[in-house]
Coordinates of C-alpha atoms and ligand atoms in Angstrom, one line a residue:
X1 CA 90.8 66.8 89.3
X2 CA 90.5 70.4 90.3
X3 CA 91.1 73.0 87.5
X4 CA 94.7 73.2 86.3
X5 CA 96.8 76.4 86.2
X6 CA 96.0 77.1 82.6
X7 CA 98.7 79.3 80.9
X8 CA 97.4 78.4 77.4
X9 CA 98.1 81.2 74.9
X10 CA 94.5 80.8 73.5
X11 CA 91.9 79.7 73.5
X12 CA 92.8 80.6 77.1
X13 CA 91.4 80.6 80.6
X14 CA 88.0 82.0 81.3
X15 CA 86.7 83.3 84.7
X16 CA 85.5 80.5 86.9
X17 CA 82.3 82.4 87.9
X18 CA 81.4 82.8 84.2
X19 CA 81.9 79.1 83.6
X20 CA 79.7 78.3 86.6
X21 CA 76.9 80.7 85.4
X22 CA 77.1 79.2 81.9
X23 CA 76.9 75.8 83.5
X24 CA 73.9 76.7 85.7
X25 CA 72.0 78.2 82.7
X26 CA 73.1 75.6 80.1
X27 CA 70.2 73.3 80.1
X28 CA 67.4 75.9 80.8
X29 CA 68.4 79.5 80.2
X30 CA 66.8 81.6 82.9
X31 CA 63.7 79.3 83.0
X32 CA 63.0 79.9 79.3
X33 CA 62.9 76.2 78.7
X34 CA 65.9 76.0 76.3
X35 CA 69.6 76.7 76.1
X36 CA 71.2 79.6 74.4
X37 CA 72.5 77.3 71.8
X38 CA 69.0 76.4 70.8
X39 CA 67.6 80.0 70.5
X40 CA 66.8 81.6 67.2
X41 CA 69.2 84.6 66.8
X42 CA 66.0 86.4 65.8
X43 CA 64.3 85.8 69.0
X44 CA 63.6 88.5 71.7
X45 CA 65.5 86.4 74.3
X46 CA 68.7 86.2 72.1
X47 CA 68.4 89.9 71.0
X48 CA 68.5 90.8 74.7
X49 CA 71.6 88.7 75.2
X50 CA 73.4 90.3 72.2
X51 CA 72.3 93.9 72.9
X52 CA 73.4 93.5 76.4
X53 CA 77.0 92.2 75.4
X54 CA 77.2 95.1 73.0
X55 CA 76.1 97.7 75.5
X56 CA 78.4 96.4 78.2
X57 CA 81.3 96.6 75.7
X58 CA 80.4 100.2 75.1
X59 CA 80.3 101.1 78.7
X60 CA 83.5 99.5 79.6
X61 CA 85.3 101.4 76.7
X62 CA 83.3 104.5 77.1
X63 CA 82.4 104.1 73.4
X64 CA 80.0 106.8 72.1
X65 CA 77.6 106.6 69.1
X66 CA 80.4 107.6 66.8
X67 CA 81.6 104.1 67.0
X68 CA 79.9 100.7 66.1
X69 CA 80.6 97.6 68.1
X70 CA 80.3 94.4 65.9
X71 CA 80.6 90.7 66.8
X72 CA 81.8 88.9 63.8
X73 CA 83.1 85.4 62.9
X74 CA 86.3 84.4 61.1
X75 CA 88.8 85.3 63.8
X76 CA 91.5 87.9 63.5
X77 CA 92.5 86.3 60.2
X78 CA 89.4 87.5 58.5
X79 CA 90.0 90.9 59.9
X80 CA 93.5 91.0 58.3
X81 CA 91.6 90.7 55.0
X82 CA 88.6 92.9 55.7
X83 CA 90.8 95.8 57.1
X84 CA 92.8 95.7 53.8
X85 CA 89.8 95.2 51.5
X86 CA 87.7 97.9 53.1
X87 CA 90.1 100.4 54.1
X88 CA 92.7 100.6 51.4
X89 CA 91.0 102.7 48.6
X90 CA 92.4 103.1 45.1
X91 CA 95.7 105.0 45.4
X92 CA 95.8 104.7 49.1
X93 CA 98.5 102.7 50.9
X94 CA 98.1 100.4 53.9
X95 CA 100.8 101.1 56.4
X96 CA 101.9 98.3 58.7
X97 CA 104.2 97.9 61.8
X98 CA 105.8 94.5 61.6
X99 CA 106.3 93.2 65.1
X100 CA 105.7 89.5 64.9
X101 CA 104.0 86.7 63.0
X102 CA 100.4 88.1 63.3
X103 CA 101.3 91.7 62.4
X104 CA 103.2 90.4 59.4
X105 CA 100.3 88.2 58.4
X106 CA 98.1 91.2 58.2
X107 CA 100.5 93.0 56.0
X108 CA 101.0 90.0 53.7
X109 CA 97.3 89.6 53.4
X110 CA 96.9 93.1 52.1
X111 CA 99.8 92.5 49.6
X112 CA 98.2 89.2 48.5
X113 CA 95.0 91.0 47.4
X114 CA 97.1 93.5 45.4
X115 CA 96.8 96.4 47.8
X116 CA 99.5 99.2 48.0
X117 CA 101.4 98.6 51.2
X118 CA 104.2 100.1 53.1
X119 CA 106.2 98.9 56.2
X120 CA 106.2 101.8 58.5
X121 CA 108.4 100.1 61.0
X122 CA 109.7 96.6 61.7
X123 CA 111.6 94.6 64.3
X124 CA 112.3 91.7 62.1
X125 CA 116.1 92.5 62.1
X126 CA 116.2 91.2 65.7
X127 CA 113.8 88.4 65.3
X128 CA 110.9 90.6 66.7
X129 CA 112.5 90.8 70.2
X130 CA 111.8 94.6 70.6
X131 CA 109.2 97.0 69.5
X132 CA 109.9 99.8 67.1
X133 CA 109.0 103.2 68.6
X134 CA 109.2 105.4 65.5
X135 CA 107.1 105.1 62.4
X136 CA 107.9 106.2 58.9
X137 CA 104.5 106.8 57.2
X138 CA 104.1 106.7 53.4
X139 CA 102.3 109.3 51.3
X140 CA 98.5 108.8 51.0
X141 CA 98.4 106.4 54.1
X142 CA 95.0 104.8 54.4
X143 CA 95.9 103.8 58.0
X144 CA 98.6 102.7 60.3
X145 CA 98.0 99.1 61.5
X146 CA 99.8 97.6 64.4
X147 CA 99.4 94.7 66.7
X148 CA 99.1 95.7 70.4
X149 CA 100.4 92.4 71.8
X150 CA 102.6 90.0 70.1
X151 CA 101.3 86.7 71.4
X152 CA 104.2 84.5 70.0
X153 CA 107.1 86.8 70.8
X154 CA 105.9 88.3 74.0
X155 CA 106.1 91.9 73.4
X156 CA 103.3 94.5 74.1
X157 CA 102.8 98.1 73.2
X158 CA 101.4 99.2 76.5
X159 CA 101.7 102.9 75.7
X160 CA 99.8 103.9 72.6
X161 CA 100.7 107.6 72.8
X162 CA 103.8 106.9 70.6
X163 CA 101.6 106.3 67.6
X164 CA 101.0 109.1 65.1
X165 CA 97.7 110.8 65.3
X166 CA 97.5 112.2 61.8
X167 CA 96.6 108.8 60.3
X168 CA 93.7 106.5 61.1
X169 CA 95.0 104.0 63.6
X170 CA 94.0 100.3 63.2
X171 CA 95.0 97.7 65.8
X172 CA 94.9 94.0 66.2
X173 CA 94.3 93.7 70.0
X174 CA 93.4 90.0 69.9
X175 CA 95.7 89.1 72.9
X176 CA 95.6 92.0 75.2
X177 CA 92.1 93.5 74.6
X178 CA 90.5 94.8 77.8
X179 CA 93.5 93.9 79.8
X180 CA 94.0 97.6 80.7
X181 CA 92.4 101.0 80.3
X182 CA 92.1 102.0 76.6
X183 CA 91.2 105.3 75.0
X184 CA 89.1 104.1 72.1
X185 CA 88.9 107.5 70.5
X186 CA 92.6 107.1 69.3
X187 CA 91.5 104.3 67.0
X188 CA 89.6 104.1 63.7
X189 CA 89.3 100.4 64.1
X190 CA 90.1 97.8 66.6
X191 CA 89.6 94.1 66.3
X192 CA 90.2 91.2 68.7
X193 CA 89.4 87.5 68.5
X194 CA 87.6 86.7 71.7
X195 CA 89.6 83.6 72.8
X196 CA 92.3 85.2 74.9
X197 CA 90.8 87.8 77.2
X198 CA 87.1 88.1 76.5
X199 CA 85.5 84.7 75.8
X200 CA 85.6 81.5 73.7
X201 CA 86.7 81.2 70.2
X202 CA 84.2 81.9 67.5
X203 CA 83.4 85.6 68.2
X204 CA 85.6 88.4 67.0
X205 CA 84.9 91.9 68.4
X206 CA 85.4 94.9 66.0
X207 CA 85.1 98.5 67.0
X208 CA 84.9 100.8 64.1
X209 CA 84.5 104.5 64.0
X210 CA 81.6 105.4 61.9
X211 CA 83.2 108.2 59.9
X212 CA 85.7 105.9 58.4
X213 CA 82.9 103.7 57.1
X214 CA 81.7 106.6 54.8
X215 CA 84.7 106.1 52.6
X216 CA 84.5 102.3 52.6
X217 CA 85.1 100.5 49.4
X218 CA 82.0 99.3 47.7
X219 CA 81.3 96.3 45.5
X220 CA 83.1 93.8 47.8
X221 CA 81.8 90.4 48.7
X222 CA 78.8 90.9 51.1
X223 CA 80.2 89.1 54.1
X224 CA 83.6 90.9 53.8
X225 CA 82.0 94.3 53.9
X226 CA 81.9 96.0 57.2
X227 CA 78.9 98.0 56.1
X228 CA 76.8 94.8 55.8
X229 CA 77.4 94.0 59.5
X230 CA 77.0 97.6 60.6
X231 CA 73.7 98.0 58.7
X232 CA 72.4 94.8 60.1
X233 CA 73.6 95.2 63.6
X234 CA 76.0 92.2 63.3
X235 CA 73.0 90.0 62.4
X236 CA 73.2 89.9 58.6
X237 CA 73.7 86.2 59.0
X238 CA 73.6 84.0 62.0
X239 CA 76.1 85.2 64.5
X240 CA 78.1 83.0 66.7
X241 CA 75.3 83.0 69.3
X242 CA 76.7 81.0 72.1
X243 CA 80.2 82.5 72.1
X244 CA 78.8 86.1 72.0
X245 CA 76.6 85.1 75.1
X246 CA 79.8 84.0 77.0
X247 CA 81.6 87.1 75.8
X248 CA 78.6 89.1 77.3
X249 CA 79.2 87.4 80.7
X250 CA 82.9 87.9 80.6
X251 CA 82.4 91.6 79.8
X252 CA 80.2 91.9 82.9
X253 CA 82.9 90.3 84.9
X254 CA 85.4 92.7 83.5
X255 CA 83.1 95.7 84.1
X256 CA 82.7 94.7 87.7
X257 CA 86.3 94.9 88.5
X258 CA 87.1 97.9 86.2
X259 CA 89.9 98.0 83.7
X260 CA 92.2 99.9 86.1
X261 CA 92.0 97.0 88.6
X262 CA 92.4 94.5 85.9
X263 CA 95.6 96.1 84.7
X264 CA 97.0 96.4 88.3
X265 CA 96.3 92.8 88.7
X266 CA 97.9 91.8 85.4
X267 CA 101.1 93.7 86.4
X268 CA 101.2 91.9 89.7
X269 CA 100.7 88.4 88.1
X270 CA 103.3 88.9 85.3
X271 CA 105.6 90.4 88.0
X272 CA 105.7 87.1 89.9
X273 CA 107.2 85.4 86.9
X274 CA 109.4 88.2 85.5
X275 CA 110.9 88.6 89.0
X276 CA 112.1 85.0 88.8
X277 CA 113.5 85.5 85.3
X278 CA 115.3 88.9 86.4
X279 CA 116.9 87.2 89.5
X280 CA 118.2 84.2 87.7
X281 CA 120.9 83.2 85.3
X282 CA 119.0 80.0 84.6
X283 CA 116.0 81.6 82.9
X284 CA 116.5 84.2 80.2
X285 CA 113.8 86.5 78.9
X286 CA 113.6 86.6 75.0
X287 CA 112.6 90.3 74.5
X288 CA 113.7 93.8 75.5
X289 CA 112.8 94.3 79.1
X290 CA 110.8 97.7 78.3
X291 CA 108.8 95.9 75.7
X292 CA 107.8 92.8 77.7
X293 CA 104.2 91.7 77.5
X294 CA 102.0 91.3 80.5
X295 CA 100.0 88.7 78.7
X296 CA 102.6 86.4 77.2
X297 CA 105.7 85.9 79.1
X298 CA 108.4 84.3 77.0
X299 CA 111.7 82.8 78.4
X300 CA 114.3 80.2 77.7
X301 CA 116.2 77.7 79.9
X302 CA 119.8 76.9 79.3
X303 CA 119.0 74.1 76.8
X304 CA 116.2 72.4 75.0
X305 CA 116.5 69.2 77.0
X306 CA 116.0 71.2 80.2
X307 CA 113.1 73.1 78.6
X308 CA 111.4 69.7 77.8
X309 CA 111.9 68.5 81.3
X310 CA 110.7 71.8 82.8
X311 CA 107.5 71.7 80.8
X312 CA 107.0 68.0 81.5
X313 CA 107.4 68.3 85.3
X314 CA 105.4 71.5 85.4
X315 CA 102.5 69.5 83.9
X316 CA 102.7 67.0 86.8
X317 CA 102.0 69.7 89.2
X318 CA 99.1 71.1 87.3
X319 CA 100.9 73.8 85.4
X320 CA 99.7 73.6 81.8
X321 CA 100.3 75.4 78.4
X322 CA 103.7 76.8 79.0
X323 CA 105.4 75.4 75.9
X324 CA 106.5 78.2 73.6
X325 CA 104.8 78.5 70.1
X326 CA 106.1 76.0 67.7
X327 CA 107.7 78.6 65.5
X328 CA 110.0 79.9 68.2
X329 CA 110.3 77.2 70.9
X330 CA 111.3 77.9 74.5
X331 CA 108.6 78.6 77.1
X332 CA 105.7 80.9 77.2
X333 CA 103.4 81.6 80.1
X334 CA 100.2 83.3 79.1
X335 CA 98.6 85.3 82.1
X336 CA 95.4 86.6 80.6
X337 CA 92.8 88.5 82.8
X338 CA 91.0 85.4 84.1
X339 CA 94.0 83.5 85.2
X340 CA 93.9 83.4 89.0
X341 CA 96.9 85.0 90.8
X342 CA 97.7 81.7 92.5
X343 CA 98.5 80.2 89.1
X344 CA 101.3 82.7 88.6
X345 CA 102.5 82.4 92.1
X346 CA 102.7 78.7 91.7
X347 CA 104.5 78.8 88.5
X348 CA 107.1 81.3 89.9
X349 CA 107.7 79.0 92.9
X350 CA 108.0 76.0 90.5
X351 CA 110.5 77.9 88.5
X352 CA 112.7 78.7 91.6
X353 CA 112.5 75.1 92.8
X354 CA 113.3 73.7 89.3
X355 CA 116.3 75.9 89.0
X356 CA 117.7 74.8 92.3
X357 CA 117.5 71.1 91.4
X358 CA 118.7 71.5 87.7
X359 CA 121.2 74.2 87.4
Ligands
PMP1 N1 96.4 88.2 66.1 C1 96.9 87.9 67.3 C2 97.6 88.9 68.2 C3 96.8 86.6 67.7 O1 97.3 86.2 69.0 C4 96.2 85.7 67.0 C5 95.9 84.1 67.5 N2 96.8 83.7 68.3 C6 95.6 86.0 65.7 C7 95.8 87.3 65.4 C8 94.9 85.0 64.9 O2 93.6 84.8 65.4 P1 92.5 83.9 64.8 O3 93.1 82.5 65.1 O4 91.4 84.1 65.8 O5 92.4 84.2 63.5

């Protein structure tokens, strides 16, 4: 079988040329006589791979020496905890924007460890179907934390100029990281699990402004302290060597196209599917139009039976991963950077055809 049209929300589709390069180098990496998986993380060969990945990330984002780029483990979930532990000092308050399950989990994690927290905005009143655009900060705010793309609900903050600039901004970019140009300087800390747009699961990118490190809490568990990883260049313990290697290749693939082109293409791809939704009374988008995500396109059919049939028939023609998250149901098509345009065109046509037969 050829490759499927993979609309998985994550781990998601990777660029075919990256997969082929990994395959070609898997058994014997560049004639070194071993695979990347078998290399010591302290070896010169691996250090080059690691440094290259980090340098590519810095170039793509135009990140200066005032920021550190880290590759950690533990996924975004561990970042929920590390952000709260490290950045909410005594007497300071973690400010959170609640726009969905992940944003809310970050907030709950801070509360769970007894930190002072404040909800600066929330869209829970309408089941996270829109994005709040105004923010009510507490006194002594340590930061404002938000999630740029709500993977489950299908909303995305594509314009970050609406966020206040008088407070350190912290963002979970797990599901739209490097899908469009980004002004890193606006942020004190960005984190993203790799498994949607930049690589396989197992690596978590963290970009942190160094000055915010100065005031970091001390006395925290070693592995949960950013400073540990900064001081040791992400090599305090064994990093996720293979995922970081693949991330490095994906970053090169992104760099070659440029973030502007990546964004243009993402608009085009999502547009195929949103167009069908907008011109149909059979499919209904689940979120406010102006807040729709380019990464995760969520929609419903007239009833659950039709949704099950739709997902099932789609699978038969190679369209995979379009079942909505178990907590919300419906359908969700994830169109990450590496998803070929033809996949979105195929899904759009399938939607039109399915409607004709089933409405
Ligand atoms: N944040 C967002 C926006 C996500 O989409 C996800 C995973 N789907 C997470 C956090 C959790 O990531 P992980 O499973 O890597 O901890």
